[in-house]
Amino acid sequence: MGAWFVPLLRRRRPFFPRPFLSPSGAAAILPPPAPIGSPVMALVSADSRIAELLGELHQLIKQTQEERSRSEHNLVNIQKTHERMQTENKISPYYRTKLRGLYTTAKADAEAECNVLRRALDKIAEIKSLLEERRIAAKIAGIYSEAEPPRKTMRRGVLMTLLQQSAMTLPLWIGKPGEKPPPLCGAVPAAGDYVAKPGDKVAARVKALEGDEQWILAEVVSYSHAANKRHTLSRRRIIPLPQWKTNPETDPEALFHKDQLVLALYPQTTCFYRALIHAPPQRPQDDYSVLFEDTSYADGYSPPLNVAQRYVVACKETKKK
């Protein structure tokens, strides 16, 4: 079994700082679209559903503000009650009963607002999924946008900007109390039977022009049972990238820890290299600080470099022949 993939950057000459190597730059030949309907019709259907979801999201945002405004009056009452208690310097049964009722109401208000926010996040996730499906359908139909021109004309700066935006917009996992982060959240690996979907970004182990093997950033085009096609890789040679960022304040166990060996995307390239975690993120929007293996330094490692959570995965060692 294997996954079709396309490297995300084509390059005529090596660009990476020594001693690193450049990727092969070979582009995959896309398989013919499955006969399940016109790609153009899929685009129209996706656009219609996205417009519908955006309307629903707008209503949920308005409802969130309404819930927040409704709870503000109760929060003001809690603050005023505490101020009166401090002034009188005593906690009477009256204040104790009143505060119990106020806090019960505040808890219910917070849960109601939280439920609306979770529904809004679900809508956003569905919109992002549809946008990805639309992008793939457009690619099959040969329709390109200014944001993503054909790969043969994509400039390096455009690609680097797209990769940065992908890292910034990676959704943050927000679980319920006691809920553990799911697979592909931060450092949590994919399930053993996970099959990458078309459009998924992965780290793929391929042969470079020089004959050596290296990990490159690639995109899955399709999953096939045939193993003798060009540009097809075994599942063992693919590492799916995280689909959620981790909040270090609530789910630190879903982060790579200091001195852990990982594969990280070297800045301004599309290649993954072995590195040690120098410091994990402290806030959801923070990057990892990593030390790349580099024999040009006395201790064998580069100075600390920042790499987004999106582009740090567990180091997948292969057996030597």
PDB file of N, CA and C in Angstrom, residues 44 50 56 114 136 151 169 173 191 213 226 238 274 282:
ATOM      1  N   VAL A  44     -18.971  23.874  -7.127  1.00  0.00           N
ATOM      2  CA  VAL A  44     -20.217  24.608  -6.906  1.00  0.00           C
ATOM      3  C   VAL A  44     -20.882  24.159  -5.611  1.00  0.00           C
ATOM      4  N   ILE A  50     -20.229  26.173   1.909  1.00  0.00           N
ATOM      5  CA  ILE A  50     -19.388  27.106   2.649  1.00  0.00           C
ATOM      6  C   ILE A  50     -20.153  28.393   2.953  1.00  0.00           C
ATOM      7  N   GLU A  56     -24.244  30.503   9.245  1.00  0.00           N
ATOM      8  CA  GLU A  56     -24.477  29.898  10.556  1.00  0.00           C
ATOM      9  C   GLU A  56     -23.416  30.354  11.563  1.00  0.00           C
ATOM     10  N   CYS A 114     -19.751  28.618  26.525  1.00  0.00           N
ATOM     11  CA  CYS A 114     -18.778  27.628  26.060  1.00  0.00           C
ATOM     12  C   CYS A 114     -19.391  26.723  24.995  1.00  0.00           C
ATOM     13  N   ILE A 136      -8.640  20.779  -3.710  1.00  0.00           N
ATOM     14  CA  ILE A 136      -8.253  19.562  -4.416  1.00  0.00           C
ATOM     15  C   ILE A 136      -9.100  19.389  -5.676  1.00  0.00           C
ATOM     16  N   ARG A 151       2.089  24.614  -9.701  1.00  0.00           N
ATOM     17  CA  ARG A 151       3.351  24.416  -8.984  1.00  0.00           C
ATOM     18  C   ARG A 151       4.572  24.801  -9.814  1.00  0.00           C
ATOM     19  N   THR A 169      -2.479  29.130  11.112  1.00  0.00           N
ATOM     20  CA  THR A 169      -3.912  28.851  11.136  1.00  0.00           C
ATOM     21  C   THR A 169      -4.229  27.431  11.587  1.00  0.00           C
ATOM     22  N   TRP A 173      -6.262  22.706  19.755  1.00  0.00           N
ATOM     23  CA  TRP A 173      -7.128  21.713  20.384  1.00  0.00           C
ATOM     24  C   TRP A 173      -7.637  22.264  21.714  1.00  0.00           C
ATOM     25  N   ALA A 191      -2.868   7.276  14.798  1.00  0.00           N
ATOM     26  CA  ALA A 191      -3.208   5.898  15.151  1.00  0.00           C
ATOM     27  C   ALA A 191      -2.528   4.945  14.177  1.00  0.00           C
ATOM     28  N   GLU A 213      18.756   9.306   1.126  1.00  0.00           N
ATOM     29  CA  GLU A 213      17.362   9.469   1.486  1.00  0.00           C
ATOM     30  C   GLU A 213      17.209  10.626   2.462  1.00  0.00           C
ATOM     31  N   ALA A 226      -1.869  -0.158  -5.118  1.00  0.00           N
ATOM     32  CA  ALA A 226      -0.768  -0.537  -5.999  1.00  0.00           C
ATOM     33  C   ALA A 226       0.530   0.006  -5.437  1.00  0.00           C
ATOM     34  N   ILE A 238       5.966   7.638   5.582  1.00  0.00           N
ATOM     35  CA  ILE A 238       5.204   8.882   5.679  1.00  0.00           C
ATOM     36  C   ILE A 238       4.847   9.146   7.134  1.00  0.00           C
ATOM     37  N   ARG A 274      16.935  15.899  11.527  1.00  0.00           N
ATOM     38  CA  ARG A 274      16.967  15.494  12.927  1.00  0.00           C
ATOM     39  C   ARG A 274      17.376  16.680  13.795  1.00  0.00           C
ATOM     40  N   GLN A 282       5.697  27.675  25.282  1.00  0.00           N
ATOM     41  CA  GLN A 282       5.146  28.063  26.582  1.00  0.00           C
ATOM     42  C   GLN A 282       3.703  28.538  26.467  1.00  0.00           C
TER      43      GLN A 282
END
